[in-house]
Short mmCIF file of C-alpha atoms in Angstrom, two decimals:
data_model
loop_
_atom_site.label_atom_id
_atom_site.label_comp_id
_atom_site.label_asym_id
_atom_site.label_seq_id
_atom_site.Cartn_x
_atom_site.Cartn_y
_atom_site.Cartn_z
CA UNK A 1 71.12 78.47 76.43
CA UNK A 2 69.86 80.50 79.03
CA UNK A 3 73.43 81.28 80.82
CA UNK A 4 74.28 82.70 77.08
CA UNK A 5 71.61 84.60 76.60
CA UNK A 6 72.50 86.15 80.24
CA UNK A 7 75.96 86.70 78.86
CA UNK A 8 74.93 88.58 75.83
CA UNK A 9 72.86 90.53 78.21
CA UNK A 10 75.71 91.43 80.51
CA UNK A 11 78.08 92.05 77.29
CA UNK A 12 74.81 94.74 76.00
CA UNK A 13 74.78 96.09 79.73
CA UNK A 14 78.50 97.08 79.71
CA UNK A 15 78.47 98.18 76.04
CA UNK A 16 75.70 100.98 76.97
CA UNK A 17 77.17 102.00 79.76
CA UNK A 18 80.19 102.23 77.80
CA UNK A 19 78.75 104.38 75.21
CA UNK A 20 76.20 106.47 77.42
CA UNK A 21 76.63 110.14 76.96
CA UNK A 22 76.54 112.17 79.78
CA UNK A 23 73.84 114.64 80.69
CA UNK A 24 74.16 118.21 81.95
CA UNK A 25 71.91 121.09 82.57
CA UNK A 26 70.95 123.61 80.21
CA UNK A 27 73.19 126.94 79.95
CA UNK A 28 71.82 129.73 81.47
CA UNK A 29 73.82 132.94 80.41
CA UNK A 30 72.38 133.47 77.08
CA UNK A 31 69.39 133.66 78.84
CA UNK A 32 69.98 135.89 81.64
CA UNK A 33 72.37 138.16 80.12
CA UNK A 34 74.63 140.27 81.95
CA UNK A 35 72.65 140.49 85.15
CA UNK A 36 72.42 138.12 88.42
CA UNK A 37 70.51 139.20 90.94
CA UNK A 38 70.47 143.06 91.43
CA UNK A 39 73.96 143.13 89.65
CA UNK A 40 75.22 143.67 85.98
CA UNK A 41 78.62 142.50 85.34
CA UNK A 42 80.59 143.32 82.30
CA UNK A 43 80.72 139.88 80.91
CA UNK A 44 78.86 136.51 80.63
CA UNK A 45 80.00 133.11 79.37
CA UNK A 46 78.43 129.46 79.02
CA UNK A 47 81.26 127.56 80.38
CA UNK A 48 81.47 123.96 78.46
CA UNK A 49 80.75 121.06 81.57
CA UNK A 50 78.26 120.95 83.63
CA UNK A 51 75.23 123.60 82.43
CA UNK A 52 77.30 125.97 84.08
CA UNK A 53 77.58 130.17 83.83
CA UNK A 54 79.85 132.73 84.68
CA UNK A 55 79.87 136.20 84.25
CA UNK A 56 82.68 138.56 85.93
CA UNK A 57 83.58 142.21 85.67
CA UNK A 58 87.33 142.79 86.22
CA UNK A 59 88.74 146.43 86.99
CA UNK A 60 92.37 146.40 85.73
CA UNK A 61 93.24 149.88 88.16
CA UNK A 62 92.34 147.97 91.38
CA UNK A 63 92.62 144.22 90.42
CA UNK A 64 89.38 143.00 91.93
CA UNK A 65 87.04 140.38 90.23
CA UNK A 66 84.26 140.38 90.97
CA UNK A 67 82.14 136.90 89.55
CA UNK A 68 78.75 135.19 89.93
CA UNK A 69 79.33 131.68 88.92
CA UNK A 70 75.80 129.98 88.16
CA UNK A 71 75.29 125.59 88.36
CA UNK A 72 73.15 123.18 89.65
CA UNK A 73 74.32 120.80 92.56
CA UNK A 74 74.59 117.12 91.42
CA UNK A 75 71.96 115.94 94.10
CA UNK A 76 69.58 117.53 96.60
CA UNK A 77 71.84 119.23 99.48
CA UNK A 78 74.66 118.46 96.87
CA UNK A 79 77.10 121.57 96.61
CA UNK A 80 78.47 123.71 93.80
CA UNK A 81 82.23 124.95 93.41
CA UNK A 82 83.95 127.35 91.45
CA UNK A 83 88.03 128.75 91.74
CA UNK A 84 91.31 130.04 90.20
CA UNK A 85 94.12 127.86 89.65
CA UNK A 86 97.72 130.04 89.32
CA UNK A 87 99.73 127.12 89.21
CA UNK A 88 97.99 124.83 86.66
CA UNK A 89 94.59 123.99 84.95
CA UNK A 90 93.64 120.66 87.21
CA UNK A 91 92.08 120.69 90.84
CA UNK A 92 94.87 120.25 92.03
CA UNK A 93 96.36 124.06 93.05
CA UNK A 94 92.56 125.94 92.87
CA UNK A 95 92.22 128.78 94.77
CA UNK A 96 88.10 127.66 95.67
CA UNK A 97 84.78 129.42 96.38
CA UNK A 98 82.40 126.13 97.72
CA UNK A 99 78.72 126.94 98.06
CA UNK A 100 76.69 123.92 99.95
CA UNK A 101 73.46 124.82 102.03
CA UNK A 102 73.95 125.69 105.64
CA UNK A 103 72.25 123.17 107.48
CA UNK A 104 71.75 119.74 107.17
CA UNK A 105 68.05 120.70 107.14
CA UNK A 106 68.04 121.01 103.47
CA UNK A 107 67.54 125.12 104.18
CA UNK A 108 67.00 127.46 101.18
CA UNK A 109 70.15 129.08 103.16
CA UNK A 110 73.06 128.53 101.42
CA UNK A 111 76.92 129.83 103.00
CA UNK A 112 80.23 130.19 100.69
CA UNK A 113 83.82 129.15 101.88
CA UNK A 114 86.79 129.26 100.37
CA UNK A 115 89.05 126.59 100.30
CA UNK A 116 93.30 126.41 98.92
CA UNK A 117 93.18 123.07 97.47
CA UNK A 118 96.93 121.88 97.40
CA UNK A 119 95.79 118.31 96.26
CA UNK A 120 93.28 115.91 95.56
CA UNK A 121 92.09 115.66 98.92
CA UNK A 122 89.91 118.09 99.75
CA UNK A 123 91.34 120.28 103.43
CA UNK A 124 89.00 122.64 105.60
CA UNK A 125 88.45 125.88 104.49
CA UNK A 126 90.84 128.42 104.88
CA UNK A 127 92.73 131.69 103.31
CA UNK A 128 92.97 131.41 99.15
CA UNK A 129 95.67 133.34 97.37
CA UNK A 130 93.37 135.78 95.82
CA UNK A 131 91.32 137.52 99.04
CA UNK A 132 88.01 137.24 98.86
CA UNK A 133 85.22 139.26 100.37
CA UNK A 134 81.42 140.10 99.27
CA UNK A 135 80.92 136.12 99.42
CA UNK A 136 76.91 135.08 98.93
CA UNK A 137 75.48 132.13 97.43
CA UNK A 138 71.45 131.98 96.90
CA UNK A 139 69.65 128.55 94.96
CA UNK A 140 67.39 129.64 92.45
CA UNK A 141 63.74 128.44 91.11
CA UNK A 142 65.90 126.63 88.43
CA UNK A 143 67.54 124.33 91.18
CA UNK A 144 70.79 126.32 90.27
CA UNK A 145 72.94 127.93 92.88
CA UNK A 146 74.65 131.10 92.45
CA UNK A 147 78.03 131.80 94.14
CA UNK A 148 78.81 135.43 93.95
CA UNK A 149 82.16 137.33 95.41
CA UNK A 150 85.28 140.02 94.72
CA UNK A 151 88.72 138.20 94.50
CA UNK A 152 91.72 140.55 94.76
CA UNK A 153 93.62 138.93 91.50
CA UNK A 154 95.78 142.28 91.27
CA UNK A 155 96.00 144.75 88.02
CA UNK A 156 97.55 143.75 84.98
CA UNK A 157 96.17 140.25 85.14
CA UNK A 158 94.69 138.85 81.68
CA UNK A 159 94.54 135.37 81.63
CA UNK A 160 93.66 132.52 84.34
CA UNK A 161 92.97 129.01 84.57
CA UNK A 162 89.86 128.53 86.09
CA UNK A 163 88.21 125.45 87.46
CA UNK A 164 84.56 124.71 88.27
CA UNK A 165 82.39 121.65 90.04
CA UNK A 166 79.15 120.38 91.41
CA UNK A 167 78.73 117.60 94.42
CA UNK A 168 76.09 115.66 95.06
CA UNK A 169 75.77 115.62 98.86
CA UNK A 170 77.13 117.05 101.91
CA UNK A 171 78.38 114.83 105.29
CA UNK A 172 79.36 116.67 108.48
CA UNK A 173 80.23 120.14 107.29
CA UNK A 174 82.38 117.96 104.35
CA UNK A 175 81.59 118.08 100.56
CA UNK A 176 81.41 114.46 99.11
CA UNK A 177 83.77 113.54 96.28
CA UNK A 178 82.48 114.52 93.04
CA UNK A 179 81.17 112.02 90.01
CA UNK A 180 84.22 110.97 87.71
CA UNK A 181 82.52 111.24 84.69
CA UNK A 182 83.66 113.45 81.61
CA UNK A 183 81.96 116.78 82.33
CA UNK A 184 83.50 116.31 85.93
CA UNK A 185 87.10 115.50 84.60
CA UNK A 186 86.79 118.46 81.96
CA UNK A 187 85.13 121.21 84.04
CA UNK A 188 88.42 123.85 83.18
CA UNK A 189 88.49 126.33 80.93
CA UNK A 190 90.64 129.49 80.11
CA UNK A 191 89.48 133.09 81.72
CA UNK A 192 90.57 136.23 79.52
CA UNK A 193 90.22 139.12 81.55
CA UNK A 194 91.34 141.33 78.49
CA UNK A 195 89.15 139.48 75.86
CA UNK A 196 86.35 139.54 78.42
CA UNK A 197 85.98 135.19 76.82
CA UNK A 198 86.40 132.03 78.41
CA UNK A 199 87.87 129.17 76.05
CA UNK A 200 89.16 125.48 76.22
CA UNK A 201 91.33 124.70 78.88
CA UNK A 202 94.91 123.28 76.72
CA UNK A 203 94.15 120.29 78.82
CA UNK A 204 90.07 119.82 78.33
CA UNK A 205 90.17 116.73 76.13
CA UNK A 206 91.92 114.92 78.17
CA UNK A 207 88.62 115.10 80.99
CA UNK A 208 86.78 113.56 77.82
CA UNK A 209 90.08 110.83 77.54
CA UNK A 210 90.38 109.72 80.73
CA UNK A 211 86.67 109.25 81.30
CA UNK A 212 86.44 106.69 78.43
CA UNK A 213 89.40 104.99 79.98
CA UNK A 214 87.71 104.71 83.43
CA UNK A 215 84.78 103.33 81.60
CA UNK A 216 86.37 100.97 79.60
CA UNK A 217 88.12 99.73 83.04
CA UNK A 218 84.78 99.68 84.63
CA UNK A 219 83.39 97.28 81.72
CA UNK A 220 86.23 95.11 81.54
CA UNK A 221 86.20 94.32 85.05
CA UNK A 222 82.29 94.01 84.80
CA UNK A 223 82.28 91.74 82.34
CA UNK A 224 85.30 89.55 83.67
CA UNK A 225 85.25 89.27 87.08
CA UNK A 226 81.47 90.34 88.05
CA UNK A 227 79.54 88.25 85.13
CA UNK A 228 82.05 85.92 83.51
CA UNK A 229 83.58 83.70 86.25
CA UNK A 230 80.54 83.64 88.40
CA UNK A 231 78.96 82.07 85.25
CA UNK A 232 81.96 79.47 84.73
CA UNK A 233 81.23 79.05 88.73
CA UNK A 234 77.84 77.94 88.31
CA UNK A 235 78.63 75.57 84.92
CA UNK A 236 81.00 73.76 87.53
CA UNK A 237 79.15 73.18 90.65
CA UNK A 238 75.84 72.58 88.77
CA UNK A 239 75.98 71.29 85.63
CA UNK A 240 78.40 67.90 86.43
CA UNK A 241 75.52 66.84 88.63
CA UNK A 242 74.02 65.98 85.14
CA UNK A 243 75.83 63.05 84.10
CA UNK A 244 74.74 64.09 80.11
CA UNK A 245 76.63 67.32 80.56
CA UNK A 246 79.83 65.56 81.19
CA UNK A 247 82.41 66.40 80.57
CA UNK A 248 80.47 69.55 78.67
CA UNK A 249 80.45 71.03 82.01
CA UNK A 250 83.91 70.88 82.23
CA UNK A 251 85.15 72.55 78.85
CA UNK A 252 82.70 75.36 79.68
CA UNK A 253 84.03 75.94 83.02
CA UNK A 254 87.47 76.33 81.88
CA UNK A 255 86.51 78.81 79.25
CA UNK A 256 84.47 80.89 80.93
CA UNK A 257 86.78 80.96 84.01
CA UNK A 258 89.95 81.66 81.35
CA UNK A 259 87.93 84.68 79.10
CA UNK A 260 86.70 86.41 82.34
CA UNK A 261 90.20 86.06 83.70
CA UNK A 262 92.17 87.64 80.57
CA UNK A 263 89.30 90.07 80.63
CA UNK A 264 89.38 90.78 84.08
CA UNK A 265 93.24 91.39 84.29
CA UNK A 266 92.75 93.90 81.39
CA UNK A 267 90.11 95.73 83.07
CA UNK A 268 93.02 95.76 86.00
CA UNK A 269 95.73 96.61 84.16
CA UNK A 270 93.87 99.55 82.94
CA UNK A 271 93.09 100.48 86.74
CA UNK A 272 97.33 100.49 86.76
CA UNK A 273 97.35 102.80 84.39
CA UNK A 274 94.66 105.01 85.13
CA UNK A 275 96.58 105.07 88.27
CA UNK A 276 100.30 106.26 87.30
CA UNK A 277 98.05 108.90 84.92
CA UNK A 278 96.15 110.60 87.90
CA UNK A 279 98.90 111.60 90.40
CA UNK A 280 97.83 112.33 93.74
CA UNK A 281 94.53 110.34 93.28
CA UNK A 282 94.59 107.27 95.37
CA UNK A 283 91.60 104.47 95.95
CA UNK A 284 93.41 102.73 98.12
CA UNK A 285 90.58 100.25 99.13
CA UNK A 286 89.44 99.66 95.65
CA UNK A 287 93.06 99.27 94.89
CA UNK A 288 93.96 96.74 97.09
CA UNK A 289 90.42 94.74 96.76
CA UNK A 290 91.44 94.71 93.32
CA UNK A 291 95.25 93.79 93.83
CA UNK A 292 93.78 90.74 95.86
CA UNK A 293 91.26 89.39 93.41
CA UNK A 294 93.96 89.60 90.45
CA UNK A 295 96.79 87.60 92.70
CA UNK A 296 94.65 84.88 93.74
CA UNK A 297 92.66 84.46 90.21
CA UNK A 298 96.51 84.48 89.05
CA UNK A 299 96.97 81.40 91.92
CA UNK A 300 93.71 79.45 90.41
CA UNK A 301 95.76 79.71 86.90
CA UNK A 302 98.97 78.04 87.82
CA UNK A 303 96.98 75.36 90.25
CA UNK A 304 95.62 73.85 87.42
CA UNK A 305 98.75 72.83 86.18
CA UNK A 306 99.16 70.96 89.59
CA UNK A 307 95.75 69.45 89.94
CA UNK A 308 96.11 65.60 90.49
CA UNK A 309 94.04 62.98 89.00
CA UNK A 310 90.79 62.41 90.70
CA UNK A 311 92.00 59.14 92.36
CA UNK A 312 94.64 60.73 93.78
CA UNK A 313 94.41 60.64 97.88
CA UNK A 314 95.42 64.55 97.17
CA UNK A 315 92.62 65.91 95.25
CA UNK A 316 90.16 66.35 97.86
CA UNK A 317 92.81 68.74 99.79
CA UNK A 318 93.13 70.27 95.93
CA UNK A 319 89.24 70.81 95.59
CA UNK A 320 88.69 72.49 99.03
CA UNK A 321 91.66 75.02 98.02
CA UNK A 322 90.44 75.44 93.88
CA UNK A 323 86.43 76.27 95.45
CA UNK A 324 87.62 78.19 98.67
CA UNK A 325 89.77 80.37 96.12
CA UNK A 326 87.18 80.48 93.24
CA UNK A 327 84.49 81.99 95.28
CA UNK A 328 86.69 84.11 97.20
CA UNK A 329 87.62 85.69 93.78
CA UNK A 330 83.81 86.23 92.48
CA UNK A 331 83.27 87.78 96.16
CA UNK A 332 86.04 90.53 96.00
CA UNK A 333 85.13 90.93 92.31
CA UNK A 334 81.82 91.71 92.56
CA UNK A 335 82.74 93.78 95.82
CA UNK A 336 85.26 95.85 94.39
CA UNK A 337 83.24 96.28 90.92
CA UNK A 338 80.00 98.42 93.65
CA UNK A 339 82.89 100.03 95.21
CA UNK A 340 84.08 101.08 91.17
CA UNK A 341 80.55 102.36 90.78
CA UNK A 342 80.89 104.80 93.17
CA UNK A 343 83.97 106.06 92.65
CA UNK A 344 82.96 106.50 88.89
CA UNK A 345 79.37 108.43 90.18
CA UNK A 346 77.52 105.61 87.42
CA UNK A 347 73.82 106.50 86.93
CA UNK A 348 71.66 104.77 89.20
CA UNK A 349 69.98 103.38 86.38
CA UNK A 350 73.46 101.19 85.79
CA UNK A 351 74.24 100.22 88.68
CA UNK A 352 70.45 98.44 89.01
CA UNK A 353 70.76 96.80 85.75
CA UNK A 354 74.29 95.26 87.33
CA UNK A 355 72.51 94.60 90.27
CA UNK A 356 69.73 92.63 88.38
CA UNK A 357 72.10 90.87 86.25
CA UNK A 358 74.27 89.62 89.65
CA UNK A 359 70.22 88.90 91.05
CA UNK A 360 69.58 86.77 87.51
CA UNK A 361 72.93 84.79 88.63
CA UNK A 362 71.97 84.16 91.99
CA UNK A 363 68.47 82.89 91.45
CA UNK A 364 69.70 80.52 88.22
CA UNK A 365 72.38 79.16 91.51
CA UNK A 366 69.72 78.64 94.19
CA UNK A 367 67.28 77.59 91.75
CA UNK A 368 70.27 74.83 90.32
CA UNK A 369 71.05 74.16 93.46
CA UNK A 370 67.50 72.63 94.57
CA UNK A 371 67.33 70.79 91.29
CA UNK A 372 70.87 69.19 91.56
CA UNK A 373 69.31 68.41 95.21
CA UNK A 374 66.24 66.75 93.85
CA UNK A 375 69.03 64.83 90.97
CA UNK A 376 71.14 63.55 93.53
CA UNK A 377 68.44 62.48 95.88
CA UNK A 378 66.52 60.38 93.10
CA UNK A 379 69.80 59.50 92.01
CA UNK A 380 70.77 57.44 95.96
CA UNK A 381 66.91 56.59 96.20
CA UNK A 382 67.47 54.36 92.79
CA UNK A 383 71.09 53.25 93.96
CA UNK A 384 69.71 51.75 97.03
CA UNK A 385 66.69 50.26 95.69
CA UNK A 386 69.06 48.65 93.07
CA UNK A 387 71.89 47.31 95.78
CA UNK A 388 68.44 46.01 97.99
CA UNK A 389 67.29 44.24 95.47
CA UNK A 390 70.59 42.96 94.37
CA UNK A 391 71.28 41.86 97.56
CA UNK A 392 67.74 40.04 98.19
CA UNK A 393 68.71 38.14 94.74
CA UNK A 394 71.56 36.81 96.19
CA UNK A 395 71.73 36.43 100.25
CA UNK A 396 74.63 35.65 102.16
#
């Protein structure tokens, strides 16, 4: 009873973190206006992720821009980023201003760089396409930073793809990967110098898409390999001690192992093809964690049809493999699911709830384990009283 109620609490867990909108930061240009700072720019737009602002003033005889892009770092010392993309409306191609304080010190100081991000992996700063000069950045009383400069995007220009994001810390001079949620994946929008607007990017849904997909691949592999077959785990080793739960024990086992493992191969074929859908993105320790746990919960499958009868002088060798294997699985699971967490930037909020409902799992083992202790003792104290005083009944 207790072991399904903690399922249906796992199942609610992964539900609400399935279905937990996103938060961001209130928009700031409505209420600001055309001003930042000391300067009035001829245009100001709420851009649609993040809480974010931008307003810009571009002179079509000389083909400078000059922008103050307004957000609020995902963390304390976290970093805010803001570019031009004249290849394509992804990361992937931005021509970058990056704003992150200037000292590890957690300074009110605050320096801009510009980085040419060819792909997913962020380089060192460098050159961008579009020359930039004037570059300031200065965090406000709101907690938001403001990143201010004059790109040289030429005359004539009317409409760019522009590209926007906020970090949540900063290691050794180098911005930390930003959150994977759906205000990250859809930070993009259309810039129309003409229109003096900012709009969709063609793309934008997508952000929203592929979010829910990485969240339905998180809760998949939750459910399956981090909840379901350490339960079917502890119905094995625990529950047989109880010679009234046999073979019970057994038939639960087997189910539990069997739904977390069709669940759990879902939640990795979805990985697969969240994978072949973000091209030039590559996890490669998560991957192959979760490559590992897949192929040898795929082994545990086709050893059952090879397990030999319990008398069998063969099934020892069998059960040392089948527990060796079955734990190894839950370890990598539950390993690569933390490592998931991360990549995904999941509220801390969920990621203690999973971390409470792995705790709940290991105190119903250890506190099992002592009883089956206490069963099995009791159990040889009454065997041997029983052979002593069959054998004082009948002496040799």
């Amino acid at each position: 009873m207790a072991m399904a109620l903690l399922l249906g609490l796992g199942l609610g867990l992964a539900l609400l973190l399935l279905l937990a909108p996103s938060t961001t930061s209130a928009a700031s240009c409505a209420a600001g206006g055309l001003s930042a700072g000391s300067r009035t720019y001829a245009a100001c737009s709420d851009l649609p992720r993040l809480g974010a602002s931008l307003r810009w003033t571009y002179d079509r005889a000389t083909g400078d821009l000059s922008v103050s892009f307004a957000a609020a770092p995902a963390g304390p010392g976290g970093w805010v980023a803001w570019g031009l993309n004249p290849s394509g409306s992804g990361m992937a191609g931005t021509q970058a201003l990056l704003a992150a304080p200037s000292s590890s010190s957690g300074s009110a100081q605050w320096a801009v760089k510009t980085y040419n991000i060819s792909a997913y992996a962020l380089p060192g700063p460098g050159p961008i396409a579009f020359p930039a000069s004037d570059l300031a950045a200065q965090l406000g009383a709101d907690g938001k930073v403001t990143v201010s400069a004059t790109l040289k995007v030429g005359p004539g220009a009317g409409v760019l793809n522009q590209v926007w994001q906020v970090g949540s810390s900063v290691s050794g001079g180098t911005p930390a990967p930003h959150a994977m949620g759906g205000d990250n994946l859809g930070a993009k929008a259309k810039l129309d110098l003409l229109r003096q607007t900012t709009s969709a990017a063609s793309g934008s849904n997508s952000g929203n898409s592929l979010a829910m997909k990485r969240n339905i691949h998180g809760v998949l592999n939750a459910v399956g390999w981090g909840i379901l077959l350490p339960m079917g785990a502890i119905f094995a080793r625990y529950l047989k001690a109880f010679r009234s739960a046999d073979p019970a024990w057994f038939y639960l086992h087997v189910a539990c192992q069997l739904t977390g493992y069709a669940v759990g191969v879902s939640g990795w074929a979805t990985g697969i093809n969240l994978g072949n859908e973000s091209v030039g993105v590559t996890y490669a320790l998560h991957r192959n964690i979760g490559i590992a746990a897949f192929a040898l919960a795929t082994l545990q499958i086709f050893a059952l049809f090879v397990r030999p009868k319990k008398e069998h002088k063969y099934r020892v060798y069998w059960n040392m493999y089948h527990h060796s294997v079955g734990y190894a699985v839950i370890i990598l699971g539950i390993t690569n699911i933390f490592k998931g967490m991360a990549i995904l930037g999941v509220e801390q909020r969920w990621r203690t709830a999973y971390v409470a409902a792995v705790l709940v799992l290991g105190v119903a083992a250890a506190t099992l384990e002592i009883v089956t202790w206490s069963v099995a003792v009791s159990r040889r104290k009454a065997e041997s009283k029983t052979f002593s005083s069959a054998s004082n009944g009948h002496p040799i």
